[in-house]
Amino acid sequence: MKMETDIAIQLKNVFENYEIEIKTDEKVIRERYSVLNDISLTVKKGECLAVIGANGAGKSTILRIIAGLLKPEKGEVTVNGRVGSLLDLGAGFHPELTGRDNLRLNASLYNFNRNEFEAKYEEILKFADIGKFIDVPVRCYSQGMYVRLAFSLAIHVDPDILLIDDCLSVGDDNFQLKSMDKALELKSKNKTIIFVTHNFSLARQLCERCIYIKDHQIVQDAALEEVVSTYLAPSKIDKEQYHYLSAKIHEIESYEESQEAKRQQQEQERRRSEEEAAFNEMMGRRQLEEEIFQKALSERRKAEEIAWGQAVAARRAEEEELWRNEVAARREAERDRELLKKNHQRTKEVSLYAGALKLAVAPSQIRLLCDHVNVIRNAGIQTLFLKDNILVCSATAEWRIKKISEAQIACFLRWPGLEGVVQRWHFIRLENGVTGLCISMRVAASVCIENERVEFWPNTTGGVLEDAQWGNKSRFVFLGDQGKVQVETYQDDCVSGSVDQDDGRRVPYFLKTCADTILSPERASYRKVVFNGGIFLGDKSAEKRPMVLERRILRSENLAVDFQEGCCQIILGEKVITTGLGLYTSVFSHGLWRDSTQAKWKVVSFSGNKLTVRGAWPWMPVIQEWQVEIAGQNRILLNVRMKILKDIMIDMQETVLMLPQEYSSWSDGNVFQRFSENMTSDDFFRLCSLIKEADGSASVSVKGEGLPEINFKPGFIQGHRMIVENSAHIYKTQARLMHCLKGYQKEKGSVKAGEMDFFKGILTINN
């Protein structure tokens, strides 16, 4: 029968009986004697099994059946591999033959051919170590010499299975050690060993499993120590029959119990002393570590305070310089406008009516009247942009105004000293009381402009409509109390915002993102749209177009990723397991963090479990492309590339995963540790639990009660570090943060134009 490939020996329902003769004075009686009774046993390859039991229980009979020396009366025996056996003393040795002749004879019984025997012969003699007695008849051997020669042959026939009856204890100590070392060597080579013994010390060195044979049956098959304890359990003594022995046993047991109690007490005192010493050592070490930590923390805080002060001073100086430049530019623009008023005949103001709104257009000044009340002030509507980092305003331009018809007005703007830049403003009366405004530019290749925006200066109040809900993605701004007049953009490549003025009023604006801002010198010129939208009354007129945000949901069985305008929320089943912005990126430049939710995003491709999107930042010449993919059932892959359109000052950049406070512990591959209860309140004094180089192999895991374990593993990108911290300063959300952050040197223009890897990594969610 074929046996399983990992099974070496299998006995199924094996019975064996002997016929014995009982001689009395009068006659001879023959009787069947049961040696093995329904034995079933399976030994796997490479397993070492000890067999114990009283004399006559049937241990040696099992070995003889496995070795093939006996055939069972009933049952199945299957052996897979060559068997080497060391049974009772001298078994298989002819007493009149020499040791050398007996080796040759027994080698043939092991199916050892002559060449194999000759190759192993010297090793066998060396291991047996019986010297000149190899050429002496074995009837002259001592028991120890029998065992040496037989064991040496058994282990050198390259057995798959080694059977050892209780013979090793006959040899001297040196031979026992050498034999046990050889047996352990065979065990390490995945050989199967069956060891019948009464020496439990030898059995413990070799075996983990043991069977106990009693009354010709297997009564226990378990771990060695468990079986030995059963075997050695004390039996009851018949006190009437063994009166003196019972008294002696009682005396010995009482003494042993007292000695055991004394030993246990000493052991407890020793352990208590060691634990106390270890505790004192640990407390001393902890106190020393605390002192070192407090000193390092104090030095770090001092250094951070100095760096913070220097950074604040530098930022304030830079901001003041930028403010002075802008104020100077505005004053210069005001002087230029006054000069134009004096030196040029003012073009007659032209008007356009749209329902209850009147638009009056004059050079450098736009008036918007509702019920004969002007809702805008100063220039009214003006454009601004940067040319070589110098702010240029429409108020300083030379205006040429043309009324095309009663429903259209066109304005053409040129700037003295600024060649290659022309703006065209086109006002047109549309249906439903809407006044359309389209501002476009023609820019020469030699001129680089960026950050184009159009501002609306309210006479009373103004701002972004529904900014609490839509943020800078809102397409509407309002002018006047209760949103009396509203302005809508029809563009997808701009964001909205507002600027506080000294008098407390807010000036709303629309700003172009960088995707179409930096002009390439490869073409002669570009025409680009700065603004395209409509102006109307807030309580009636045009129907508002619904807000449309770039959103896609990736799904794979129970896992989903919800991408929406620059952040990803992770969903397991029906539960969102992220918080705040979820998974997002951020760039720190000129003292401000600008995260990916502020950018304008476009879907490049989407296929159910894989998404590619591209986002353009406002105020910075930065574009990012994300590739998000759900791989398998529990992995999320994120690859981010960043394109910088012109040299820019970047202090830091990071990819962040925000998780709720219910995540209570973290680990970097070792033991999980609990998060601190303290929270980071600003960017310069962070409470970090871990700071570690992102070398491509390092990762961090978090877990919490009732939540899936999440593993965050960034790939290798030069200069990036993993950070774990508690945070309460990002949009006032208390969260557990896992960052992958890179810091740059504090030098202007430190990051050159070009493309680079921003982040690549894997999130694994183990539910």
CSV table of N, CA and C in Angstrom, one decimal, residues 148-244:
chain,number,residue,atom,x,y,z
A,148,ARG,N,29.1,-1.1,21.2
A,148,ARG,CA,29.9,-0.2,20.4
A,148,ARG,C,29.9,-0.6,18.9
A,149,LEU,N,30.2,-1.9,18.7
A,149,LEU,CA,30.2,-2.4,17.3
A,149,LEU,C,28.9,-2.4,16.6
A,150,ALA,N,27.8,-2.8,17.3
A,150,ALA,CA,26.5,-2.9,16.7
A,150,ALA,C,26.0,-1.5,16.4
A,151,PHE,N,26.2,-0.5,17.3
A,151,PHE,CA,25.7,0.8,17.1
A,151,PHE,C,26.4,1.5,16.0
A,152,SER,N,27.7,1.3,15.9
A,152,SER,CA,28.6,1.9,14.9
A,152,SER,C,28.1,1.5,13.5
A,153,LEU,N,27.8,0.2,13.4
A,153,LEU,CA,27.3,-0.3,12.1
A,153,LEU,C,25.9,0.2,11.8
A,154,ALA,N,25.0,0.3,12.8
A,154,ALA,CA,23.6,0.7,12.5
A,154,ALA,C,23.6,2.2,12.1
A,155,ILE,N,24.4,3.0,12.6
A,155,ILE,CA,24.4,4.5,12.2
A,155,ILE,C,25.1,4.8,10.9
A,156,HIS,N,26.0,3.8,10.5
A,156,HIS,CA,26.8,4.1,9.3
A,156,HIS,C,26.2,3.5,8.0
A,157,VAL,N,25.1,2.8,8.1
A,157,VAL,CA,24.5,2.2,6.9
A,157,VAL,C,23.6,3.2,6.3
A,158,ASP,N,23.7,4.5,6.7
A,158,ASP,CA,22.9,5.6,6.2
A,158,ASP,C,21.4,5.3,6.3
A,159,PRO,N,20.9,5.0,7.5
A,159,PRO,CA,19.5,4.7,7.7
A,159,PRO,C,18.6,5.9,7.5
A,160,ASP,N,17.4,5.6,7.0
A,160,ASP,CA,16.3,6.6,7.1
A,160,ASP,C,15.6,6.5,8.4
A,161,ILE,N,15.6,5.3,9.0
A,161,ILE,CA,15.0,5.0,10.3
A,161,ILE,C,16.0,4.3,11.1
A,162,LEU,N,16.2,4.8,12.4
A,162,LEU,CA,17.1,4.2,13.3
A,162,LEU,C,16.3,3.7,14.5
A,163,LEU,N,16.4,2.4,14.8
A,163,LEU,CA,15.7,1.7,15.9
A,163,LEU,C,16.7,1.4,17.0
A,164,ILE,N,16.5,1.9,18.2
A,164,ILE,CA,17.4,1.7,19.3
A,164,ILE,C,16.7,1.1,20.5
A,165,ASP,N,17.1,-0.2,20.9
A,165,ASP,CA,16.5,-0.7,22.1
A,165,ASP,C,17.4,-0.3,23.2
A,166,ASP,N,17.0,-0.5,24.5
A,166,ASP,CA,17.6,0.1,25.6
A,166,ASP,C,19.0,-0.5,25.8
A,167,CYS,N,20.0,-0.1,25.0
A,167,CYS,CA,21.3,-0.6,25.0
A,167,CYS,C,22.4,0.4,25.3
A,168,LEU,N,22.1,1.7,25.0
A,168,LEU,CA,23.1,2.7,25.1
A,168,LEU,C,23.6,2.9,26.6
A,169,SER,N,22.8,2.5,27.6
A,169,SER,CA,23.2,2.7,29.0
A,169,SER,C,24.3,1.7,29.3
A,170,VAL,N,24.5,0.7,28.5
A,170,VAL,CA,25.5,-0.3,28.8
A,170,VAL,C,26.9,0.2,28.6
A,171,GLY,N,27.1,1.1,27.6
A,171,GLY,CA,28.4,1.7,27.3
A,171,GLY,C,28.9,2.7,28.4
A,172,ASP,N,30.2,3.0,28.3
A,172,ASP,CA,30.7,4.0,29.2
A,172,ASP,C,30.3,5.4,28.9
A,173,ASP,N,30.6,6.3,29.8
A,173,ASP,CA,30.1,7.7,29.6
A,173,ASP,C,30.6,8.3,28.3
A,174,ASN,N,31.8,8.1,28.0
A,174,ASN,CA,32.4,8.7,26.7
A,174,ASN,C,31.6,8.2,25.5
A,175,PHE,N,31.4,6.9,25.5
A,175,PHE,CA,30.6,6.3,24.3
A,175,PHE,C,29.2,6.8,24.3
A,176,GLN,N,28.6,6.9,25.5
A,176,GLN,CA,27.2,7.4,25.5
A,176,GLN,C,27.1,8.8,24.9
A,177,LEU,N,28.1,9.7,25.3
A,177,LEU,CA,28.1,11.0,24.8
A,177,LEU,C,28.3,11.0,23.3
A,178,LYS,N,29.2,10.2,22.8
A,178,LYS,CA,29.5,10.1,21.4
A,178,LYS,C,28.3,9.6,20.6
A,179,SER,N,27.6,8.5,21.2
A,179,SER,CA,26.4,8.0,20.5
A,179,SER,C,25.3,8.9,20.5
A,180,MET,N,25.1,9.7,21.6
A,180,MET,CA,24.0,10.6,21.6
A,180,MET,C,24.2,11.8,20.6
A,181,ASP,N,25.5,12.2,20.5
A,181,ASP,CA,25.9,13.3,19.6
A,181,ASP,C,25.6,12.8,18.1
A,182,LYS,N,25.9,11.5,17.8
A,182,LYS,CA,25.6,11.0,16.5
A,182,LYS,C,24.1,10.9,16.3
A,183,ALA,N,23.4,10.5,17.3
A,183,ALA,CA,21.9,10.4,17.2
A,183,ALA,C,21.3,11.8,16.9
A,184,LEU,N,21.8,12.8,17.6
A,184,LEU,CA,21.3,14.2,17.4
A,184,LEU,C,21.7,14.6,16.0
A,185,GLU,N,22.8,14.2,15.5
A,185,GLU,CA,23.2,14.5,14.1
A,185,GLU,C,22.2,13.9,13.1
A,186,LEU,N,21.9,12.7,13.3
A,186,LEU,CA,20.9,12.0,12.4
A,186,LEU,C,19.5,12.8,12.5
A,187,LYS,N,19.2,13.2,13.7
A,187,LYS,CA,17.9,14.0,13.9
A,187,LYS,C,18.0,15.3,13.1
A,188,SER,N,19.1,16.0,13.1
A,188,SER,CA,19.2,17.2,12.4
A,188,SER,C,19.1,17.0,10.9
A,189,LYS,N,19.4,15.7,10.4
A,189,LYS,CA,19.3,15.4,9.0
A,189,LYS,C,17.9,14.9,8.7
A,190,ASN,N,17.0,15.1,9.6
A,190,ASN,CA,15.6,14.7,9.3
A,190,ASN,C,15.4,13.2,9.3
A,191,LYS,N,16.2,12.4,10.0
A,191,LYS,CA,16.1,11.0,10.1
A,191,LYS,C,15.1,10.7,11.2
A,192,THR,N,14.4,9.5,11.0
A,192,THR,CA,13.4,9.1,12.0
A,192,THR,C,14.1,8.2,13.0
A,193,ILE,N,13.8,8.4,14.3
A,193,ILE,CA,14.4,7.6,15.4
A,193,ILE,C,13.3,7.1,16.3
A,194,ILE,N,13.4,5.8,16.6
A,194,ILE,CA,12.5,5.2,17.6
A,194,ILE,C,13.4,4.7,18.7
A,195,PHE,N,13.2,5.1,20.0
A,195,PHE,CA,14.2,4.9,21.1
A,195,PHE,C,13.4,4.3,22.2
A,196,VAL,N,13.7,3.0,22.5
A,196,VAL,CA,13.1,2.3,23.6
A,196,VAL,C,14.1,2.5,24.8
A,197,THR,N,13.6,3.0,25.9
A,197,THR,CA,14.6,3.3,27.0
A,197,THR,C,13.9,3.3,28.4
A,198,HIS,N,14.7,3.1,29.4
A,198,HIS,CA,14.3,3.4,30.8
A,198,HIS,C,15.1,4.6,31.3
A,199,ASN,N,16.0,5.2,30.5
A,199,ASN,CA,16.8,6.3,30.9
A,199,ASN,C,16.1,7.6,30.3
A,200,PHE,N,15.4,8.3,31.2
A,200,PHE,CA,14.6,9.4,30.7
A,200,PHE,C,15.5,10.6,30.5
A,201,SER,N,16.7,10.6,31.1
A,201,SER,CA,17.7,11.7,30.8
A,201,SER,C,18.1,11.7,29.3
A,202,LEU,N,18.4,10.5,28.8
A,202,LEU,CA,18.8,10.3,27.4
A,202,LEU,C,17.6,10.6,26.5
A,203,ALA,N,16.4,10.2,26.9
A,203,ALA,CA,15.2,10.4,26.1
A,203,ALA,C,14.9,11.9,26.0
A,204,ARG,N,15.1,12.7,27.0
A,204,ARG,CA,14.9,14.1,27.0
A,204,ARG,C,15.8,14.9,26.0
A,205,GLN,N,17.0,14.3,25.9
A,205,GLN,CA,18.0,15.0,24.9
A,205,GLN,C,17.6,14.7,23.5
A,206,LEU,N,16.8,13.6,23.2
A,206,LEU,CA,16.6,13.2,21.8
A,206,LEU,C,15.2,13.4,21.4
A,207,CYS,N,14.2,13.2,22.3
A,207,CYS,CA,12.8,13.1,21.8
A,207,CYS,C,11.9,14.2,22.4
A,208,GLU,N,10.9,14.5,21.7
A,208,GLU,CA,9.8,15.4,22.2
A,208,GLU,C,8.5,14.6,22.4
A,209,ARG,N,8.3,13.6,21.6
A,209,ARG,CA,7.1,12.8,21.7
A,209,ARG,C,7.4,11.4,22.4
A,210,CYS,N,6.4,10.9,23.1
A,210,CYS,CA,6.6,9.6,23.8
A,210,CYS,C,5.3,8.8,23.8
A,211,ILE,N,5.5,7.4,23.8
A,211,ILE,CA,4.3,6.6,24.0
A,211,ILE,C,4.6,5.7,25.2
A,212,TYR,N,3.6,5.4,25.9
A,212,TYR,CA,3.7,4.6,27.1
A,212,TYR,C,2.9,3.3,26.9
A,213,ILE,N,3.6,2.1,26.9
A,213,ILE,CA,3.0,0.8,26.7
A,213,ILE,C,2.8,0.1,28.0
A,214,LYS,N,1.6,-0.3,28.3
A,214,LYS,CA,1.2,-1.0,29.5
A,214,LYS,C,0.3,-2.1,29.2
A,215,ASP,N,0.6,-3.3,29.7
A,215,ASP,CA,-0.3,-4.4,29.5
A,215,ASP,C,-0.5,-4.6,28.0
A,216,HIS,N,0.6,-4.4,27.2
A,216,HIS,CA,0.7,-4.8,25.8
A,216,HIS,C,-0.2,-3.8,24.9
A,217,GLN,N,-0.6,-2.6,25.4
A,217,GLN,CA,-1.3,-1.6,24.7
A,217,GLN,C,-0.7,-0.3,24.9
A,218,ILE,N,-1.0,0.6,23.9
A,218,ILE,CA,-0.5,2.0,24.1
A,218,ILE,C,-1.6,2.7,24.9
A,219,VAL,N,-1.2,3.2,26.1
A,219,VAL,CA,-2.1,3.8,27.0
A,219,VAL,C,-2.0,5.3,27.0
A,220,GLN,N,-0.9,5.8,26.4
A,220,GLN,CA,-0.7,7.3,26.3
A,220,GLN,C,0.3,7.6,25.2
A,221,ASP,N,-0.1,8.6,24.4
A,221,ASP,CA,0.7,9.1,23.3
A,221,ASP,C,0.7,10.6,23.4
A,222,ALA,N,1.8,11.2,23.9
A,222,ALA,CA,1.7,12.7,24.1
A,222,ALA,C,3.2,13.2,24.2
A,223,ALA,N,3.3,14.5,24.7
A,223,ALA,CA,4.6,15.0,24.9
A,223,ALA,C,5.4,14.2,26.0
A,224,LEU,N,6.8,14.2,25.8
A,224,LEU,CA,7.6,13.3,26.6
A,224,LEU,C,7.4,13.5,28.1
A,225,GLU,N,7.5,14.8,28.6
A,225,GLU,CA,7.4,15.1,30.0
A,225,GLU,C,6.0,14.6,30.6
A,226,GLU,N,5.0,14.8,29.8
A,226,GLU,CA,3.6,14.4,30.2
A,226,GLU,C,3.5,12.9,30.4
A,227,VAL,N,4.1,12.2,29.4
A,227,VAL,CA,4.0,10.7,29.5
A,227,VAL,C,4.9,10.2,30.7
A,228,VAL,N,6.1,10.8,30.8
A,228,VAL,CA,7.0,10.3,31.9
A,228,VAL,C,6.4,10.6,33.2
A,229,SER,N,5.7,11.7,33.4
A,229,SER,CA,5.0,12.0,34.7
A,229,SER,C,4.0,10.9,35.0
A,230,THR,N,3.2,10.5,34.0
A,230,THR,CA,2.2,9.4,34.2
A,230,THR,C,2.9,8.1,34.6
A,231,TYR,N,4.0,7.8,33.9
A,231,TYR,CA,4.7,6.6,34.1
A,231,TYR,C,5.3,6.5,35.5
A,232,LEU,N,5.8,7.6,36.0
A,232,LEU,CA,6.5,7.7,37.3
A,232,LEU,C,5.5,8.0,38.5
A,233,ALA,N,4.2,8.1,38.2
A,233,ALA,CA,3.2,8.4,39.3
A,233,ALA,C,3.3,7.3,40.3
A,234,PRO,N,3.4,7.6,41.6
A,234,PRO,CA,3.6,6.6,42.6
A,234,PRO,C,2.4,5.6,42.7
A,235,SER,N,2.7,4.4,42.9
A,235,SER,CA,1.6,3.4,43.0
A,235,SER,C,1.3,3.1,44.5
A,236,LYS,N,0.1,2.7,44.9
A,236,LYS,CA,-0.2,2.5,46.3
A,236,LYS,C,0.5,1.3,46.8
A,237,ILE,N,1.0,1.4,48.1
A,237,ILE,CA,1.7,0.3,48.8
A,237,ILE,C,0.8,-0.4,49.7
A,238,ASP,N,0.7,-1.7,49.7
A,238,ASP,CA,-0.1,-2.5,50.6
A,238,ASP,C,0.6,-2.5,51.9
A,239,LYS,N,0.1,-1.6,52.8
A,239,LYS,CA,0.8,-1.4,54.1
A,239,LYS,C,0.8,-2.7,55.0
A,240,GLU,N,-0.2,-3.5,54.8
A,240,GLU,CA,-0.3,-4.8,55.6
A,240,GLU,C,0.8,-5.7,55.2
A,241,GLN,N,1.0,-5.8,53.9
A,241,GLN,CA,2.0,-6.7,53.3
A,241,GLN,C,3.4,-6.2,53.4
A,242,TYR,N,3.6,-4.9,53.2
A,242,TYR,CA,4.9,-4.3,53.2
A,242,TYR,C,5.0,-3.3,54.4
A,243,HIS,N,4.9,-3.8,55.6
A,243,HIS,CA,4.8,-2.9,56.8
A,243,HIS,C,6.0,-2.0,56.9
A,244,TYR,N,7.2,-2.6,56.9
A,244,TYR,CA,8.5,-1.9,57.1
A,244,TYR,C,8.7,-0.9,55.9
